[in-house]
């Protein structure tokens, strides 16, 4: 997925920027990208560094990923997700408590919590579910390597009925490509044995570097990453928070 501490001079980042603008000038002219994202590429070398890291320090591949991400962001409408008072999905989805930000890991990284037991394939249209997830990622994204987050997949009380490979593939695309620099690592908590076969399928879709970032935990091992004050009570911590959709600001 990425390499640690990539070295990139400002000169190299500006060259990547120039190569992208030159190679994909026709797409820029035809509005294949959102103008806001094109302007970010023109002005924000921190974002270009995130692409460079995501491309394993390969400048040419970084240029290709920029194109891929900007096309997706335009088609998916990402820059409209955070319009105040306007959600890109049904407001009722917030009632489920499937995704929400709370607590930090031992390194001070914000934790985005996903409760698998609340998800059921087919309850909402696939694209809407994907926009629901992307909305929360977009809220945390800084278009740089600054302030990465941790994804905590709480698999407690989940089973086959909560499995959705199409949604899993979308999340993998977010991890692999769409949000370079956002995800520090993933914690999978208390995954039922019955879902091991599902993990094998997902693992096959991930590059080796990304697999290394997935940490499987239980009540004991999760404390390597999160201290008691930032850990939910059902995971062996002290946080007794009960999800309330009114806590989500939009």
XYZ file of N, CA and C in Angstrom:
750
model
N 0.809 -1.196 0.000
C 0.000 0.000 0.000
C 0.845 1.249 0.000
N 1.884 1.298 0.782
C 2.742 2.469 0.855
C 4.066 2.065 1.486
N 5.033 2.976 1.491
C 6.299 2.704 2.145
C 6.487 3.706 3.264
N 7.306 3.374 4.199
C 7.529 4.258 5.330
C 8.531 5.351 4.967
N 8.217 6.564 5.440
C 9.138 7.694 5.333
C 9.767 7.851 3.947
N 8.968 8.034 2.899
C 9.540 8.191 1.570
C 10.299 9.498 1.477
N 11.433 9.474 0.815
C 12.187 10.714 0.619
C 11.760 11.325 -0.702
N 11.345 12.576 -0.652
C 10.938 13.259 -1.872
C 11.243 14.739 -1.722
N 12.105 15.229 -2.553
C 12.428 16.649 -2.526
C 11.270 17.446 -3.104
N 11.232 18.728 -2.784
C 10.202 19.591 -3.349
C 10.314 19.605 -4.873
N 11.541 19.505 -5.366
C 11.760 19.475 -6.812
C 11.095 18.265 -7.445
N 11.219 17.092 -6.786
C 10.602 15.884 -7.310
C 9.081 15.997 -7.278
N 8.547 16.534 -6.194
C 7.089 16.666 -6.081
C 6.542 17.614 -7.138
N 7.263 18.681 -7.401
C 6.834 19.619 -8.436
C 6.931 18.989 -9.825
N 7.892 18.072 -9.997
C 8.014 17.371 -11.276
C 6.842 16.426 -11.474
N 6.441 15.727 -10.408
C 5.265 14.855 -10.477
C 4.025 15.682 -10.822
N 3.909 16.828 -10.161
C 2.797 17.733 -10.446
C 2.777 18.141 -11.915
N 3.939 18.558 -12.419
C 4.054 18.990 -13.805
C 3.743 17.861 -14.777
N 4.240 16.661 -14.466
C 4.002 15.507 -15.336
C 2.514 15.174 -15.414
N 1.842 15.263 -14.273
C 0.400 14.991 -14.264
C -0.347 16.026 -15.096
N -0.062 17.302 -14.854
C -0.777 18.369 -15.555
C -0.553 18.302 -17.064
N 0.641 17.873 -17.450
C 0.943 17.766 -18.874
C 0.305 16.522 -19.490
N 0.448 15.379 -18.812
C -0.044 14.114 -19.365
C -1.560 14.091 -19.488
N -2.240 14.720 -18.522
C -3.701 14.639 -18.484
C -4.370 15.989 -18.748
N -3.694 16.825 -19.531
C -4.250 18.142 -19.850
C -5.603 18.031 -20.547
N -5.748 17.035 -21.400
C -7.018 16.876 -22.117
C -8.158 16.547 -21.158
N -7.880 15.756 -20.130
C -8.910 15.439 -19.132
C -9.262 16.677 -18.308
N -8.264 17.486 -18.011
C -8.520 18.727 -17.276
C -9.413 19.631 -18.115
N -9.105 19.747 -19.388
C -9.871 20.614 -20.286
C -11.301 20.132 -20.483
N -11.493 18.809 -20.411
C -12.828 18.240 -20.638
C -13.613 18.066 -19.339
N -13.060 18.594 -18.248
C -13.724 18.534 -16.939
C -13.945 17.101 -16.447
N -12.995 16.228 -16.745
C -13.064 14.859 -16.223
C -12.793 14.828 -14.723
N -12.166 15.879 -14.220
C -11.884 16.002 -12.791
C -12.680 17.173 -12.219
N -12.893 17.127 -10.915
C -13.474 18.276 -10.221
C -12.413 19.375 -10.152
N -12.792 20.583 -10.491
C -11.825 21.693 -10.515
C -11.192 21.926 -9.142
N -11.923 21.602 -8.074
C -11.363 21.759 -6.730
C -10.170 20.839 -6.533
N -10.267 19.613 -7.056
C -9.168 18.662 -6.905
C -7.982 19.040 -7.778
N -8.259 19.537 -8.971
C -7.170 19.988 -9.839
C -6.413 21.128 -9.165
N -7.157 22.017 -8.541
C -6.507 23.136 -7.848
C -5.680 22.634 -6.670
N -6.157 21.605 -5.994
C -5.373 21.017 -4.894
C -4.046 20.469 -5.413
N -4.090 19.818 -6.562
C -2.857 19.287 -7.150
C -1.905 20.425 -7.506
N -2.455 21.508 -7.991
C -1.620 22.656 -8.376
C -0.985 23.337 -7.163
N -1.699 23.311 -6.030
C -1.276 24.104 -4.880
C -0.704 23.301 -3.710
N -0.988 22.003 -3.658
C -0.703 21.227 -2.447
C 0.281 20.088 -2.719
N 1.570 20.356 -2.549
C 2.553 19.290 -2.759
C 2.493 18.248 -1.643
N 1.858 18.572 -0.524
C 1.678 17.570 0.531
C 0.784 16.433 0.031
N -0.208 16.778 -0.764
C -1.070 15.736 -1.332
C -0.285 14.907 -2.341
N 0.544 15.565 -3.118
C 1.371 14.846 -4.087
C 2.326 13.896 -3.369
N 2.856 14.304 -2.233
C 3.719 13.422 -1.439
C 2.958 12.175 -0.996
N 1.676 12.356 -0.625
C 0.854 11.205 -0.231
C 0.696 10.228 -1.395
N 0.508 10.750 -2.594
C 0.416 9.885 -3.782
C 1.750 9.181 -4.036
N 2.834 9.907 -3.874
C 4.176 9.341 -4.084
C 4.438 8.195 -3.113
N 4.051 8.382 -1.866
C 4.209 7.326 -0.857
C 3.325 6.131 -1.208
N 2.114 6.410 -1.636
C 1.160 5.357 -1.986
C 1.647 4.547 -3.185
N 2.457 5.194 -4.028
C 2.978 4.548 -5.242
C 4.326 3.890 -5.004
N 4.680 3.670 -3.739
C 5.945 3.032 -3.389
C 7.132 3.784 -3.981
N 7.041 5.123 -3.898
C 8.128 6.006 -4.356
C 8.416 5.877 -5.848
N 7.380 5.564 -6.612
C 7.492 5.486 -8.067
C 6.798 6.717 -8.661
N 7.546 7.707 -9.148
C 6.936 8.957 -9.634
C 5.933 8.746 -10.763
N 6.252 7.864 -11.707
C 5.338 7.629 -12.827
C 4.031 7.007 -12.355
N 4.146 6.077 -11.422
C 2.936 5.442 -10.879
C 2.128 6.459 -10.067
N 2.798 7.373 -9.393
C 2.098 8.410 -8.631
C 1.214 9.240 -9.551
N 1.740 9.580 -10.722
C 0.975 10.349 -11.707
C -0.278 9.581 -12.121
N -0.148 8.277 -12.337
C -1.286 7.456 -12.741
C -2.339 7.378 -11.632
N -1.881 7.274 -10.385
C -2.816 7.186 -9.266
C -3.562 8.502 -9.092
N -2.871 9.628 -9.286
C -3.546 10.923 -9.208
C -4.711 10.964 -10.189
N -4.455 10.524 -11.415
C -5.516 10.483 -12.424
C -6.665 9.596 -11.971
N -6.351 8.398 -11.504
C -7.377 7.441 -11.094
C -8.224 8.004 -9.959
N -7.586 8.611 -8.980
C -8.299 9.134 -7.819
C -9.163 10.335 -8.197
N -8.623 11.236 -9.014
C -9.387 12.422 -9.383
C -10.607 12.080 -10.239
N -10.469 11.088 -11.110
C -11.627 10.643 -11.889
C -12.696 10.089 -10.951
N -12.270 9.230 -10.030
C -13.234 8.640 -9.085
C -13.899 9.705 -8.231
N -13.129 10.660 -7.735
C -13.687 11.703 -6.866
C -14.735 12.527 -7.607
N -14.508 12.797 -8.893
C -15.489 13.544 -9.681
C -16.752 12.707 -9.886
N -16.586 11.443 -10.290
C -17.734 10.584 -10.565
C -18.544 10.296 -9.308
N -17.862 10.199 -8.170
C -18.532 9.851 -6.919
C -19.077 11.084 -6.202
N -18.647 12.277 -6.621
C -19.147 13.514 -6.027
C -18.577 13.830 -4.666
N -17.337 13.425 -4.427
C -16.749 13.545 -3.096
C -16.710 14.983 -2.561
N -16.482 15.940 -3.439
C -16.360 17.316 -2.978
C -17.692 17.930 -2.555
N -18.783 17.210 -2.802
C -20.097 17.682 -2.354
C -20.548 17.008 -1.068
N -19.789 16.011 -0.611
C -20.216 15.227 0.549
C -20.392 16.068 1.809
N -19.536 17.054 1.977
C -19.513 17.802 3.243
C -20.277 19.108 3.168
N -21.162 19.240 2.191
C -22.023 20.414 2.118
C -22.874 20.474 3.381
N -22.789 21.560 4.170
C -23.522 21.639 5.445
C -25.019 21.368 5.287
N -25.522 20.470 6.136
C -26.945 20.165 6.146
C -27.420 19.255 5.035
N -26.496 18.744 4.207
C -26.879 17.898 3.081
C -26.042 16.631 3.079
N -26.666 15.495 3.329
C -25.960 14.222 3.369
C -26.062 13.507 2.024
N -25.018 12.756 1.620
C -25.057 12.010 0.349
C -25.720 10.636 0.496
N -26.454 10.439 1.571
C -27.141 9.174 1.837
C -28.345 9.477 2.723
N -29.218 8.493 2.902
C -30.406 8.684 3.742
C -29.995 8.925 5.193
N -30.611 9.913 5.796
C -30.278 10.264 7.172
C -30.517 9.089 8.119
N -31.443 8.225 7.766
C -31.762 7.073 8.628
C -30.571 6.143 8.798
N -29.603 6.206 7.893
C -28.432 5.344 8.004
C -27.602 5.695 9.233
N -27.691 6.934 9.666
C -26.942 7.347 10.860
C -27.478 6.672 12.120
N -28.737 6.256 12.067
C -29.343 5.621 13.241
C -28.668 4.295 13.576
N -28.072 3.655 12.576
C -27.486 2.327 12.776
C -26.237 2.351 13.648
N -25.494 3.449 13.588
C -24.240 3.504 14.336
C -23.174 2.618 13.739
N -23.227 2.439 12.427
C -22.259 1.562 11.757
C -20.872 2.171 11.726
N -20.796 3.487 11.547
C -19.517 4.189 11.471
C -19.574 5.460 12.305
N -18.556 5.658 13.111
C -18.483 6.903 13.878
C -17.073 7.084 14.428
N -16.707 8.318 14.601
C -15.389 8.656 15.131
C -15.454 8.745 16.650
N -14.533 8.058 17.298
C -14.425 8.187 18.745
C -13.098 7.599 19.220
N -12.455 8.307 20.159
C -11.225 7.878 20.825
C -9.991 7.953 19.926
N -8.839 7.675 20.548
C -7.557 7.715 19.849
C -6.725 6.510 20.265
N -5.791 6.120 19.385
C -4.898 5.021 19.744
C -3.744 5.564 20.584
N -2.802 4.716 20.931
C -1.706 5.131 21.800
C -0.777 6.153 21.157
N -0.855 6.286 19.839
C -0.034 7.275 19.137
C -0.781 8.575 18.883
N -1.991 8.663 19.408
C -2.773 9.882 19.244
C -3.552 9.953 17.954
N -3.610 8.846 17.201
C -4.365 8.827 15.948
C -5.860 8.659 16.231
N -6.674 9.437 15.538
C -8.122 9.315 15.653
C -8.574 7.935 15.196
N -9.572 7.381 15.894
C -10.107 6.064 15.546
C -11.479 6.227 14.905
N -11.634 5.624 13.726
C -12.932 5.553 13.074
C -13.449 4.141 13.275
N -14.562 4.032 13.963
C -15.101 2.740 14.366
C -16.159 2.243 13.394
N -16.013 0.981 12.988
C -17.013 0.327 12.143
C -17.553 -0.881 12.891
N -18.862 -0.886 13.155
C -19.490 -1.998 13.870
C -20.153 -2.922 12.853
N -19.525 -4.064 12.639
C -19.960 -4.975 11.573
C -21.373 -5.509 11.806
N -21.762 -5.691 13.039
C -23.064 -6.299 13.321
C -24.234 -5.434 12.860
N -23.984 -4.161 12.627
C -25.062 -3.265 12.200
C -25.292 -3.309 10.692
N -24.381 -3.940 9.962
C -24.467 -3.929 8.489
C -25.147 -5.182 7.969
N -26.028 -4.976 7.024
C -26.718 -6.092 6.381
C -26.852 -5.769 4.900
N -26.281 -6.610 4.055
C -26.305 -6.360 2.616
C -27.733 -6.288 2.101
N -27.996 -5.252 1.304
C -29.306 -5.105 0.701
C -30.250 -4.197 1.451
N -29.902 -3.834 2.669
C -30.781 -2.949 3.438
C -30.876 -1.589 2.758
N -29.745 -1.134 2.229
C -29.693 0.107 1.460
C -28.980 -0.186 0.147
N -29.227 0.616 -0.901
C -28.524 0.417 -2.175
C -27.019 0.461 -1.983
N -26.311 -0.361 -2.769
C -24.862 -0.485 -2.619
C -24.153 0.863 -2.740
N -24.498 1.652 -3.744
C -23.816 2.932 -3.933
C -24.027 3.865 -2.746
N -25.208 3.809 -2.169
C -25.497 4.660 -1.013
C -24.675 4.227 0.198
N -24.520 2.923 0.372
C -23.691 2.408 1.463
C -22.239 2.850 1.281
N -21.765 2.805 0.038
C -20.391 3.229 -0.243
C -20.219 4.722 0.024
N -21.211 5.515 -0.333
C -21.129 6.950 -0.073
C -21.190 7.235 1.430
N -21.928 6.416 2.147
C -21.975 6.530 3.598
C -20.577 6.367 4.187
N -19.863 5.337 3.734
C -18.507 5.090 4.230
C -17.555 6.191 3.786
N -17.638 6.562 2.510
C -16.743 7.592 1.983
C -16.967 8.939 2.662
N -18.195 9.200 3.059
C -18.512 10.445 3.769
C -17.666 10.580 5.030
N -17.572 9.506 5.804
C -16.801 9.552 7.048
C -15.304 9.630 6.777
N -14.852 8.988 5.713
C -13.439 9.095 5.342
C -13.119 10.510 4.873
N -14.029 11.079 4.101
C -13.834 12.437 3.587
C -13.747 13.448 4.726
N -14.548 13.242 5.759
C -14.546 14.154 6.907
C -13.182 14.188 7.597
N -12.454 13.082 7.529
C -11.171 12.986 8.223
C -9.976 13.281 7.312
N -10.209 13.361 6.011
C -9.089 13.462 5.073
C -8.529 14.874 5.002
N -7.187 14.973 5.061
C -6.506 16.266 5.023
C -5.726 16.479 3.727
N -5.889 15.555 2.755
C -5.181 15.659 1.479
C -3.666 15.786 1.698
N -3.172 14.936 2.577
C -1.747 14.940 2.924
C -1.461 13.690 3.743
N -0.232 13.614 4.263
C 0.120 12.530 5.188
C -0.129 12.941 6.635
N -0.632 14.162 6.823
C -0.882 14.671 8.176
C -2.131 14.023 8.766
N -2.091 13.796 10.056
C -3.235 13.305 10.823
C -3.883 12.049 10.236
N -3.135 10.974 10.093
C -3.739 9.716 9.638
C -4.680 9.169 10.704
N -5.553 8.274 10.309
C -6.499 7.688 11.248
C -6.312 6.174 11.317
N -6.953 5.594 12.318
C -6.974 4.147 12.482
C -8.400 3.672 12.231
N -8.556 2.625 11.435
C -9.863 2.012 11.242
C -9.986 0.829 12.192
N -11.008 0.867 13.031
C -11.252 -0.219 13.975
C -12.517 -0.955 13.550
N -12.328 -2.189 13.067
C -13.458 -3.021 12.670
C -13.863 -3.880 13.860
N -14.978 -3.527 14.466
C -15.486 -4.277 15.608
C -16.394 -5.388 15.086
N -15.884 -6.609 15.156
C -16.610 -7.752 14.614
C -17.458 -8.470 15.671
N -17.581 -7.890 16.842
C -18.359 -8.503 17.919
C -19.795 -8.786 17.472
N -20.264 -9.979 17.753
C -21.649 -10.392 17.475
C -22.002 -10.365 15.983
N -21.003 -10.399 15.124
C -21.278 -10.407 13.691
C -21.164 -11.834 13.149
N -21.699 -12.022 11.964
C -21.653 -13.349 11.362
C -21.824 -13.268 9.855
N -22.167 -14.384 9.241
C -22.303 -14.446 7.784
C -23.341 -13.446 7.288
N -24.412 -13.231 8.065
C -25.477 -12.321 7.627
C -24.989 -10.879 7.509
N -23.869 -10.575 8.130
C -23.309 -9.217 8.070
C -22.229 -9.082 6.999
N -21.976 -10.170 6.275
C -20.927 -10.171 5.261
C -21.419 -9.531 3.967
N -20.592 -8.659 3.409
C -20.929 -7.974 2.159
C -19.625 -7.771 1.390
N -19.308 -8.701 0.511
C -18.038 -8.643 -0.205
C -17.946 -7.440 -1.144
N -19.072 -7.033 -1.714
C -19.052 -5.860 -2.598
C -18.664 -4.611 -1.813
N -19.207 -4.462 -0.621
C -18.857 -3.326 0.227
C -17.412 -3.450 0.686
N -16.993 -4.670 1.005
C -15.605 -4.896 1.420
C -14.640 -4.493 0.307
N -14.988 -4.810 -0.934
C -14.135 -4.444 -2.069
C -14.036 -2.931 -2.211
N -15.139 -2.240 -1.948
C -15.105 -0.772 -2.004
C -14.173 -0.219 -0.934
N -14.275 -0.750 0.294
C -13.395 -0.294 1.367
C -11.929 -0.570 1.028
N -11.679 -1.699 0.371
C -10.319 -2.024 -0.049
C -9.820 -0.988 -1.056
N -10.686 -0.573 -1.974
C -10.302 0.451 -2.946
C -9.973 1.766 -2.250
N -10.731 2.085 -1.217
C -10.435 3.295 -0.434
C -9.074 3.174 0.226
N -8.800 1.993 0.742
C -7.530 1.732 1.422
C -6.370 1.733 0.444
N -6.543 1.063 -0.693
C -5.460 0.895 -1.659
C -5.192 2.149 -2.479
N -6.251 2.904 -2.774
C -6.109 3.933 -3.799
C -6.715 5.287 -3.447
N -7.988 5.307 -3.109
C -8.740 6.561 -3.115
C -8.343 7.589 -2.057
N -7.835 7.148 -0.924
C -7.484 8.083 0.150
C -6.030 7.898 0.591
N -5.090 8.224 -0.296
C -3.670 8.046 0.058
C -3.266 8.880 1.262
N -2.626 8.217 2.219
C -2.149 8.918 3.396
C -3.120 8.954 4.552
N -4.357 8.503 4.348
C -5.361 8.627 5.412
C -5.257 7.524 6.457
N -5.078 6.276 6.025
C -5.148 5.136 6.945
C -3.762 4.758 7.455
N -3.570 4.836 8.764
C -2.307 4.424 9.372
C -2.231 2.905 9.469
N -3.286 2.306 9.977
C -3.396 0.850 10.033
C -4.832 0.488 10.402
N -5.139 -0.799 10.353
C -6.481 -1.286 10.670
C -6.419 -2.265 11.835
N -7.395 -2.173 12.700
C -7.549 -3.129 13.793
C -8.837 -3.914 13.551
N -8.736 -5.223 13.544
C -9.916 -6.085 13.456
C -10.094 -6.726 14.828
N -11.209 -6.406 15.477
C -11.426 -6.893 16.846
C -12.440 -8.039 16.867
N -12.023 -9.136 17.495
C -12.918 -10.237 17.820
C -13.624 -10.823 16.592
N -12.863 -11.146 15.565
C -13.470 -11.716 14.361
C -13.873 -13.165 14.596
N -15.123 -13.494 14.341
C -15.578 -14.875 14.537
C -14.845 -15.837 13.609
N -14.626 -17.031 14.098
C -13.930 -18.053 13.326
C -14.636 -18.324 11.999
N -15.960 -18.222 11.998
C -16.740 -18.538 10.808
C -16.443 -17.578 9.656
N -15.861 -16.405 9.973
C -15.563 -15.412 8.934
C -14.127 -15.507 8.417
N -13.389 -16.502 8.863
C -12.008 -16.665 8.393
C -11.942 -16.857 6.876
N -12.903 -17.572 6.332
C -12.930 -17.793 4.884
C -13.138 -16.482 4.134
N -13.949 -15.601 4.722
C -14.187 -14.297 4.113
C -12.902 -13.485 4.116
N -12.163 -13.559 5.222
C -10.896 -12.826 5.306
C -9.912 -13.305 4.243
N -9.893 -14.601 3.967
C -8.984 -15.127 2.951
C -9.279 -14.520 1.585
N -10.573 -14.315 1.302
C -10.954 -13.694 0.032
C -10.488 -12.237 -0.004
N -10.726 -11.525 1.093
C -10.335 -10.119 1.173
C -8.815 -9.984 1.112
N -8.117 -10.840 1.820
C -6.658 -10.801 1.854
C -6.067 -10.944 0.462
N -6.691 -11.785 -0.363
C -6.197 -12.003 -1.713
C -6.317 -10.751 -2.581
N -7.200 -9.829 -2.180
C -7.403 -8.598 -2.944
C -6.458 -7.486 -2.519
N -5.755 -7.696 -1.423
C -4.886 -6.664 -0.870
C -3.425 -6.890 -1.266
N -2.677 -5.820 -1.524
C -1.233 -5.978 -1.719
C -0.586 -6.374 -0.402
N 0.565 -7.001 -0.468
C 1.233 -7.518 0.729
C 1.458 -6.429 1.774
N 1.825 -5.223 1.320
C 2.086 -4.133 2.259
C 0.840 -3.759 3.043
N -0.317 -3.850 2.400
C -1.562 -3.524 3.078
C -1.932 -4.597 4.095
N -1.669 -5.863 3.748
C -1.962 -6.965 4.680
C -1.184 -6.776 5.974
N 0.028 -6.257 5.861
C 0.868 -6.032 7.041
C 0.266 -4.999 7.993
N -0.612 -4.162 7.477
C -1.203 -3.105 8.295
C -2.458 -3.552 9.036
N -2.905 -4.781 8.785
C -4.110 -5.299 9.428
C -3.720 -6.037 10.709
N -4.255 -5.586 11.832
C -3.947 -6.170 13.136
C -5.188 -6.875 13.694
N -5.109 -8.196 13.839
C -6.214 -8.950 14.430
C -6.032 -8.991 15.944
N -7.088 -8.646 16.669
C -6.963 -8.507 18.120
C -8.121 -9.152 18.858
N -7.875 -9.372 20.156
C -8.923 -9.779 21.084
C -8.846 -8.831 22.279
N -9.488 -9.175 23.395
C -9.529 -8.268 24.540
C -8.155 -7.966 25.119
N -7.237 -8.898 24.979
C -5.897 -8.678 25.521
C -5.013 -7.922 24.527
N -4.948 -8.403 23.310
C -4.004 -7.830 22.345
C -4.394 -6.447 21.851
N -5.678 -6.094 21.920
C -6.068 -4.765 21.444
C -5.459 -3.666 22.311
N -5.087 -4.031 23.545
C -4.513 -3.032 24.443
C -3.069 -2.669 24.078
N -2.509 -3.369 23.117
C -1.210 -2.967 22.579
C -1.342 -1.669 21.788
N -2.553 -1.423 21.303
C -2.779 -0.278 20.416
C -3.620 0.833 21.055
N -4.499 0.462 21.984
C -5.418 1.429 22.575
C -5.407 1.259 24.089
N -5.259 2.376 24.817
C -5.257 2.265 26.274
C -6.689 2.170 26.810
N -6.816 1.825 28.082
C -8.119 1.556 28.682
C -9.081 2.732 28.582
N -8.579 3.937 28.742
C -9.458 5.111 28.722
C -10.072 5.351 27.346
N -9.421 4.863 26.305
C -9.900 5.064 24.935
C -10.514 3.808 24.334
N -10.739 2.818 25.178
C -11.234 1.530 24.707
C -12.640 1.282 25.238
N -13.536 0.840 24.363
C -14.906 0.579 24.787
C -14.964 -0.523 25.845
N -15.963 -0.422 26.700
C -16.092 -1.355 27.822
C -16.216 -2.806 27.347
N -16.936 -3.037 26.269
C -17.113 -4.421 25.817
C -15.823 -5.006 25.247
N -14.813 -4.140 25.042
C -13.501 -4.598 24.592
C -12.511 -4.696 25.754
N -13.017 -4.474 26.954
C -12.165 -4.557 28.130
C -11.647 -3.218 28.615
N -12.163 -2.130 28.052
C -11.719 -0.797 28.451
C -12.686 -0.097 29.384
N -12.513 1.216 29.517
C -13.307 2.004 30.468
C -14.351 2.901 29.809
N -14.358 2.957 28.480
C -15.275 3.857 27.787
C -16.658 3.219 27.676
N -17.641 3.813 28.357
C -19.008 3.275 28.378
C -19.933 4.006 27.401
N -19.331 4.706 26.448
C -20.120 5.485 25.486
C -21.149 4.619 24.767
N -22.357 5.185 24.628
C -23.420 4.556 23.850
C -23.675 5.440 22.639
N -23.618 4.870 21.462
C -23.754 5.642 20.222
C -25.059 6.417 20.177
N -24.959 7.665 19.730
C -26.122 8.528 19.552
C -25.953 9.265 18.223
N -26.860 9.083 17.270
C -26.708 9.740 15.964
C -26.654 11.266 16.050
N -27.147 11.821 17.131
C -27.104 13.270 17.302
C -25.684 13.768 17.525
N -24.760 12.838 17.819
C -23.355 13.215 18.016
C -22.645 13.454 16.681
N -23.258 13.025 15.583
C -22.652 13.203 14.259
C -22.997 14.592 13.732
N -21.983 15.394 13.513
C -22.194 16.750 13.010
C -22.163 16.742 11.487
N -23.154 17.389 10.868
C -23.184 17.491 9.415
C -23.965 18.735 9.004
